[in-house]
Structure formats: structure tokens, C-alpha cells
């Protein structure tokens, strides 16, 4: 059985009304199905599937919900049908718009970079993805994936930088309106496990993301805690989020109770 905490500290992270907007699934919004039988003139009794609707209409979506339509994504994750990175991608879709500037702070093998480009690219060619990684192997892997997946015009919308995520402000234009900064922390999948993101530089990177993120933007973080140093990095991210002003930020974490080494998705939404 899947056990999960939706840990959302209203004393330090956000208000009760904000957290219910993100997590609450109203019973009135869930259709109830049952099997019943009715007589048939030709075959006697046949089985028929009826959809029973609630007598009261479903409540309207919260006017100020930062993640409209996120119910399906959350339920898929809760039921074990989606990974933490899949959940992050689904959240991005409800935040990022065509023509936006976004940052993949730890591009790894390029899958997040490609997902971001698909969200921002359009005919206007105003949307850009700034992809960073401290390992050259990661940039090489990302380049190969983009080469295989994109046409020449689309590739122009991705800027790759062999740089630490804490120095993102050095490569992103000052006048850029950044809608998303995404972190996939830990080590490069398929690479050397000894090379990992560190709590100190990740904290600095989060501070940089906070400075450049536009209102209505999102800092998305997936923390891998199953390797040495992962738990310490999670604590650094939690410390960073806990000090963010409630009136300006909505911060939440999803944590598996019976899978202590499962990745931890964290979302910091700027009002």
C-alpha cells in the first residue's frame, strides 16, 4: 500500500487556505460508478454501467489556485503511476507559457531541457531554455539528445552552459522574465556517482533563482536522497523554503512515508 505525506507546514511555509487549493480533492468532483441490471425485451437481463452524478454541482475551481487542473497529475503520482520527474513535468505545463524564458539548472542527460523547450517554443521564437551543468559529459549528452530531437530552428532556442547552477545569473540576461527554474539534484544518471550537487552551492542557486523569477513563476526541485549527501541537500532545500515569505510564496513538499529513499518533489510558487 502506498503511504504518502503531503507535508505542508502552514506555520512556516504557507497558509492553510493556500495548501488546500493545491492538495484538496473535493468528493463532489469524483464520479461514482456502479453496475446495475435492467430488463431487456430480447435477452432478459443485461448489465449496464451507469455514471451517477452528485446531486450538487461540482464546486468552482479556486480563483487564485496557482495550479489549476493539477488534480489528475497529483492523483497519478499518489497511485504510483508517475515518477517524481513526471509529476514535475506535469506541474510545469500548468505554469509555463509559450515564449517564456526557463532555466534547467542541472540539465543532466537533457530530458528536462527537451521537455522545457516543448513548452516554450513557438513561431515567435521568443522562448528560450538556458541549460546548465557543471559536468561536460552532461552537456555532451544533452547536445546529442537535442540534435536527435530538434530541427535547426528549435536548437537555436536552447543555450548550453558548462557552469555551476549557483552562477545562473551570469548567463541569463538581466531583462529576462524567467517563468521556471528547475533542479534535478544528485548525480548524473549513468555518470560518476561521486560527483554530486552540494548543499552549499544548491542553496546559493536557489537564492539566485529567487532573485530572477518573475511573479507567477515556479522553482521546481526534485531531490534524490538515496545517495550519500542527498539527505543533507534536502535539509538545505527545506531550510531555504522555510524562510520564504508567506505573502509572496507558496511552498510544498511531497514525501513518501514507506519509501525513505524515494525522490522528493518540492515546488516553490511565487505569487
Short mmCIF file of C-alpha atoms in Angstrom, two decimals:
data_model
loop_
_atom_site.label_atom_id
_atom_site.label_comp_id
_atom_site.label_asym_id
_atom_site.label_seq_id
_atom_site.Cartn_x
_atom_site.Cartn_y
_atom_site.Cartn_z
CA UNK A 1 0.00 0.00 0.00
CA UNK A 2 1.29 3.44 -0.89
CA UNK A 3 1.68 5.76 2.04
CA UNK A 4 2.39 9.40 1.41
CA UNK A 5 2.56 12.58 3.39
CA UNK A 6 1.57 15.84 1.86
CA UNK A 7 3.63 17.78 4.34
CA UNK A 8 2.77 21.43 4.11
CA UNK A 9 3.78 23.47 7.16
CA UNK A 10 1.35 26.34 7.49
CA UNK A 11 3.43 27.83 10.28
CA UNK A 12 6.45 28.46 8.10
CA UNK A 13 5.67 27.63 4.52
CA UNK A 14 2.20 28.79 3.59
CA UNK A 15 -1.29 29.43 4.84
CA UNK A 16 -3.93 26.77 5.31
CA UNK A 17 -6.10 28.24 2.55
CA UNK A 18 -3.22 28.06 0.07
CA UNK A 19 -2.37 24.47 0.77
CA UNK A 20 -5.94 23.30 0.41
CA UNK A 21 -6.06 24.84 -3.04
CA UNK A 22 -3.25 22.58 -4.17
CA UNK A 23 -3.95 19.34 -2.40
CA UNK A 24 -7.68 19.08 -1.71
CA UNK A 25 -9.74 16.84 -3.95
CA UNK A 26 -13.41 17.53 -3.40
CA UNK A 27 -15.60 14.41 -3.15
CA UNK A 28 -18.17 16.14 -5.34
CA UNK A 29 -15.68 16.17 -8.20
CA UNK A 30 -15.26 12.38 -8.22
CA UNK A 31 -17.78 10.41 -10.29
CA UNK A 32 -19.21 7.28 -8.69
CA UNK A 33 -19.65 4.17 -10.85
CA UNK A 34 -21.84 1.14 -10.19
CA UNK A 35 -23.19 -1.82 -12.16
CA UNK A 36 -26.94 -2.32 -12.33
CA UNK A 37 -29.27 -4.52 -14.33
CA UNK A 38 -32.36 -3.64 -16.27
CA UNK A 39 -34.76 -5.87 -18.20
CA UNK A 40 -34.27 -6.31 -21.94
CA UNK A 41 -37.04 -7.48 -24.23
CA UNK A 42 -34.64 -9.64 -26.25
CA UNK A 43 -32.18 -11.11 -23.75
CA UNK A 44 -33.82 -10.86 -20.37
CA UNK A 45 -31.48 -9.04 -18.03
CA UNK A 46 -28.32 -7.31 -19.25
CA UNK A 47 -25.64 -5.47 -17.36
CA UNK A 48 -25.32 -1.75 -17.80
CA UNK A 49 -22.71 0.67 -16.45
CA UNK A 50 -24.23 3.87 -15.17
CA UNK A 51 -22.45 7.01 -14.08
CA UNK A 52 -24.05 8.51 -11.02
CA UNK A 53 -23.56 12.22 -10.63
CA UNK A 54 -23.67 14.05 -7.34
CA UNK A 55 -26.93 15.86 -6.67
CA UNK A 56 -24.96 19.04 -6.05
CA UNK A 57 -22.87 20.61 -8.82
CA UNK A 58 -19.06 20.47 -8.51
CA UNK A 59 -17.57 23.48 -6.77
CA UNK A 60 -15.85 26.03 -8.98
CA UNK A 61 -12.07 25.92 -9.27
CA UNK A 62 -10.33 28.25 -6.80
CA UNK A 63 -9.95 31.65 -8.43
CA UNK A 64 -6.45 32.07 -7.13
CA UNK A 65 -5.20 28.49 -7.39
CA UNK A 66 -1.61 28.52 -8.71
CA UNK A 67 -2.02 25.07 -10.25
CA UNK A 68 -5.41 24.83 -11.98
CA UNK A 69 -6.13 21.37 -13.31
CA UNK A 70 -3.42 19.69 -11.24
CA UNK A 71 -5.73 17.07 -9.71
CA UNK A 72 -5.03 14.42 -12.37
CA UNK A 73 -1.27 14.88 -12.11
CA UNK A 74 -1.29 14.59 -8.34
CA UNK A 75 -3.55 11.52 -8.27
CA UNK A 76 -1.35 9.78 -10.86
CA UNK A 77 1.67 10.32 -8.64
CA UNK A 78 -0.16 9.22 -5.49
CA UNK A 79 -1.23 5.99 -7.20
CA UNK A 80 2.33 5.19 -8.28
CA UNK A 81 1.61 5.67 -11.99
CA UNK A 82 4.05 8.58 -12.38
CA UNK A 83 7.60 9.26 -11.22
CA UNK A 84 8.70 12.39 -9.39
CA UNK A 85 10.13 13.83 -12.60
CA UNK A 86 6.88 13.06 -14.44
CA UNK A 87 4.98 14.97 -11.76
CA UNK A 88 7.36 17.91 -12.12
CA UNK A 89 6.83 17.97 -15.89
CA UNK A 90 3.06 17.97 -15.43
CA UNK A 91 3.28 20.87 -12.97
CA UNK A 92 5.40 22.83 -15.45
CA UNK A 93 2.68 22.51 -18.07
CA UNK A 94 0.30 24.45 -15.82
CA UNK A 95 2.79 27.27 -15.24
CA UNK A 96 4.97 27.76 -18.32
CA UNK A 97 3.67 29.59 -21.39
CA UNK A 98 4.81 29.80 -24.99
CA UNK A 99 7.56 32.39 -25.41
CA UNK A 100 8.74 32.14 -21.78
CA UNK A 101 12.33 32.04 -20.59
CA UNK A 102 13.09 28.99 -18.43
CA UNK A 103 16.20 27.56 -16.79
CA UNK A 104 17.27 23.94 -16.47
CA UNK A 105 19.74 24.44 -13.63
CA UNK A 106 21.02 20.83 -13.76
CA UNK A 107 20.46 19.57 -17.29
CA UNK A 108 21.92 16.09 -16.78
CA UNK A 109 21.14 13.97 -19.85
CA UNK A 110 18.85 16.61 -21.35
CA UNK A 111 15.38 15.17 -20.82
CA UNK A 112 14.22 18.10 -18.69
CA UNK A 113 15.77 20.52 -21.18
CA UNK A 114 13.83 18.96 -24.03
CA UNK A 115 10.59 18.97 -22.04
CA UNK A 116 11.06 22.67 -21.27
CA UNK A 117 11.70 23.55 -24.89
CA UNK A 118 8.49 21.85 -25.96
CA UNK A 119 6.65 24.12 -23.52
CA UNK A 120 8.16 27.46 -24.58
CA UNK A 121 8.88 27.08 -28.31
CA UNK A 122 6.52 28.67 -30.81
CA UNK A 123 6.66 30.58 -34.09
CA UNK A 124 7.60 33.82 -32.31
CA UNK A 125 10.97 32.31 -31.31
CA UNK A 126 10.89 34.32 -28.09
CA UNK A 127 11.04 31.36 -25.75
CA UNK A 128 14.46 30.24 -24.53
CA UNK A 129 15.85 27.45 -22.39
CA UNK A 130 19.06 28.08 -20.50
CA UNK A 131 20.55 24.70 -19.61
CA UNK A 132 23.39 24.49 -17.10
CA UNK A 133 25.57 21.72 -15.77
CA UNK A 134 28.95 21.59 -14.11
CA UNK A 135 29.86 18.35 -15.91
CA UNK A 136 30.88 18.46 -19.56
CA UNK A 137 29.60 14.90 -20.02
CA UNK A 138 26.12 16.14 -19.12
CA UNK A 139 26.26 18.89 -21.71
CA UNK A 140 27.53 16.44 -24.33
CA UNK A 141 24.65 14.06 -23.57
CA UNK A 142 22.16 16.92 -23.72
CA UNK A 143 23.58 18.10 -27.04
CA UNK A 144 23.21 14.63 -28.53
CA UNK A 145 19.59 14.37 -27.40
CA UNK A 146 18.73 17.80 -28.77
CA UNK A 147 20.48 17.03 -32.04
CA UNK A 148 18.35 13.92 -32.43
CA UNK A 149 15.09 15.54 -31.37
CA UNK A 150 15.04 19.11 -32.73
CA UNK A 151 15.25 20.92 -36.01
CA UNK A 152 17.79 23.67 -36.62
CA UNK A 153 15.43 26.49 -35.61
CA UNK A 154 14.45 24.79 -32.36
CA UNK A 155 18.05 24.13 -31.40
CA UNK A 156 18.70 27.88 -31.54
CA UNK A 157 16.33 28.32 -28.62
CA UNK A 158 18.50 26.26 -26.24
CA UNK A 159 21.58 27.81 -24.66
CA UNK A 160 24.01 25.36 -23.02
CA UNK A 161 26.49 26.42 -20.36
CA UNK A 162 29.20 24.40 -18.61
CA UNK A 163 28.75 26.23 -15.33
CA UNK A 164 27.64 25.65 -11.73
CA UNK A 165 23.93 26.16 -11.11
CA UNK A 166 24.77 28.75 -8.46
CA UNK A 167 26.05 31.07 -11.22
CA UNK A 168 22.92 31.15 -13.37
CA UNK A 169 22.70 34.94 -13.11
CA UNK A 170 25.96 35.20 -15.04
CA UNK A 171 24.45 33.67 -18.19
CA UNK A 172 20.76 34.62 -18.11
CA UNK A 173 20.03 38.14 -19.48
CA UNK A 174 19.12 40.61 -16.74
CA UNK A 175 15.95 41.71 -18.51
CA UNK A 176 14.70 38.14 -18.99
CA UNK A 177 11.35 37.28 -17.41
CA UNK A 178 12.08 33.81 -16.05
CA UNK A 179 8.97 31.68 -15.52
CA UNK A 180 10.59 28.42 -14.37
CA UNK A 181 13.84 27.35 -12.73
CA UNK A 182 14.11 23.56 -12.40
CA UNK A 183 16.56 21.48 -10.38
CA UNK A 184 17.07 17.73 -10.61
CA UNK A 185 19.55 17.28 -7.79
CA UNK A 186 22.02 14.47 -7.14
CA UNK A 187 24.40 12.85 -9.61
CA UNK A 188 24.37 12.45 -13.38
CA UNK A 189 22.40 9.28 -14.29
CA UNK A 190 24.91 6.93 -15.87
CA UNK A 191 27.81 9.13 -14.74
CA UNK A 192 30.17 9.10 -11.79
CA UNK A 193 28.16 8.87 -8.58
CA UNK A 194 30.91 10.62 -6.63
CA UNK A 195 30.16 13.86 -8.49
CA UNK A 196 27.00 15.27 -6.93
CA UNK A 197 25.32 18.59 -6.33
CA UNK A 198 26.24 20.07 -2.96
CA UNK A 199 24.03 21.70 -0.30
CA UNK A 200 26.17 24.85 -0.25
CA UNK A 201 26.03 25.59 -3.97
CA UNK A 202 22.42 24.44 -4.26
CA UNK A 203 21.43 26.93 -1.57
CA UNK A 204 23.20 29.70 -3.50
CA UNK A 205 21.47 28.56 -6.70
CA UNK A 206 18.07 28.73 -5.01
CA UNK A 207 18.83 32.26 -3.85
CA UNK A 208 19.73 33.21 -7.43
CA UNK A 209 16.52 31.61 -8.72
CA UNK A 210 14.52 33.55 -6.15
CA UNK A 211 16.02 36.82 -7.37
CA UNK A 212 15.35 36.31 -11.08
CA UNK A 213 11.99 34.51 -11.00
CA UNK A 214 9.01 36.56 -12.18
CA UNK A 215 5.68 36.72 -10.30
CA UNK A 216 3.63 33.69 -11.28
CA UNK A 217 6.81 31.67 -11.75
CA UNK A 218 7.92 28.37 -10.27
CA UNK A 219 11.05 26.88 -8.73
CA UNK A 220 10.78 23.12 -9.24
CA UNK A 221 13.10 20.79 -7.33
CA UNK A 222 13.43 17.01 -7.29
CA UNK A 223 15.80 15.93 -4.51
CA UNK A 224 17.33 12.45 -4.57
CA UNK A 225 18.05 11.31 -1.04
CA UNK A 226 19.24 7.74 -1.66
CA UNK A 227 22.91 8.62 -2.10
CA UNK A 228 25.50 10.00 0.36
CA UNK A 229 24.88 13.71 0.80
CA UNK A 230 21.32 13.57 -0.54
CA UNK A 231 19.66 13.90 2.84
CA UNK A 232 21.80 16.91 3.71
CA UNK A 233 20.87 18.57 0.43
CA UNK A 234 17.17 18.00 1.15
CA UNK A 235 17.63 19.72 4.52
CA UNK A 236 19.27 22.69 2.77
CA UNK A 237 16.33 23.00 0.37
CA UNK A 238 13.84 22.76 3.24
CA UNK A 239 15.73 25.43 5.18
CA UNK A 240 15.65 27.71 2.15
CA UNK A 241 11.91 27.21 1.60
CA UNK A 242 11.01 27.63 5.27
CA UNK A 243 12.26 31.22 5.35
CA UNK A 244 10.29 32.38 2.28
CA UNK A 245 7.60 34.99 2.96
CA UNK A 246 4.09 33.54 3.09
CA UNK A 247 2.58 36.57 1.36
CA UNK A 248 4.87 36.06 -1.67
CA UNK A 249 5.43 32.31 -1.92
CA UNK A 250 3.56 29.01 -1.76
CA UNK A 251 5.93 26.17 -0.88
CA UNK A 252 5.14 22.46 -0.66
CA UNK A 253 6.85 19.08 -0.46
CA UNK A 254 5.60 15.56 -1.23
CA UNK A 255 7.23 12.86 0.85
CA UNK A 256 6.75 9.07 0.77
CA UNK A 257 6.35 7.55 4.24
CA UNK A 258 7.17 3.93 3.39
CA UNK A 259 9.89 4.68 0.81
CA UNK A 260 12.57 6.62 2.70
CA UNK A 261 14.88 6.80 -0.32
CA UNK A 262 12.27 7.90 -2.85
CA UNK A 263 12.92 11.21 -4.66
CA UNK A 264 11.25 14.20 -3.02
CA UNK A 265 9.44 16.69 -5.30
CA UNK A 266 9.35 20.25 -3.98
CA UNK A 267 7.55 23.21 -5.58
CA UNK A 268 8.06 26.86 -4.71
CA UNK A 269 5.49 29.08 -6.45
CA UNK A 270 5.89 32.85 -6.49
CA UNK A 271 2.56 34.63 -6.17
#
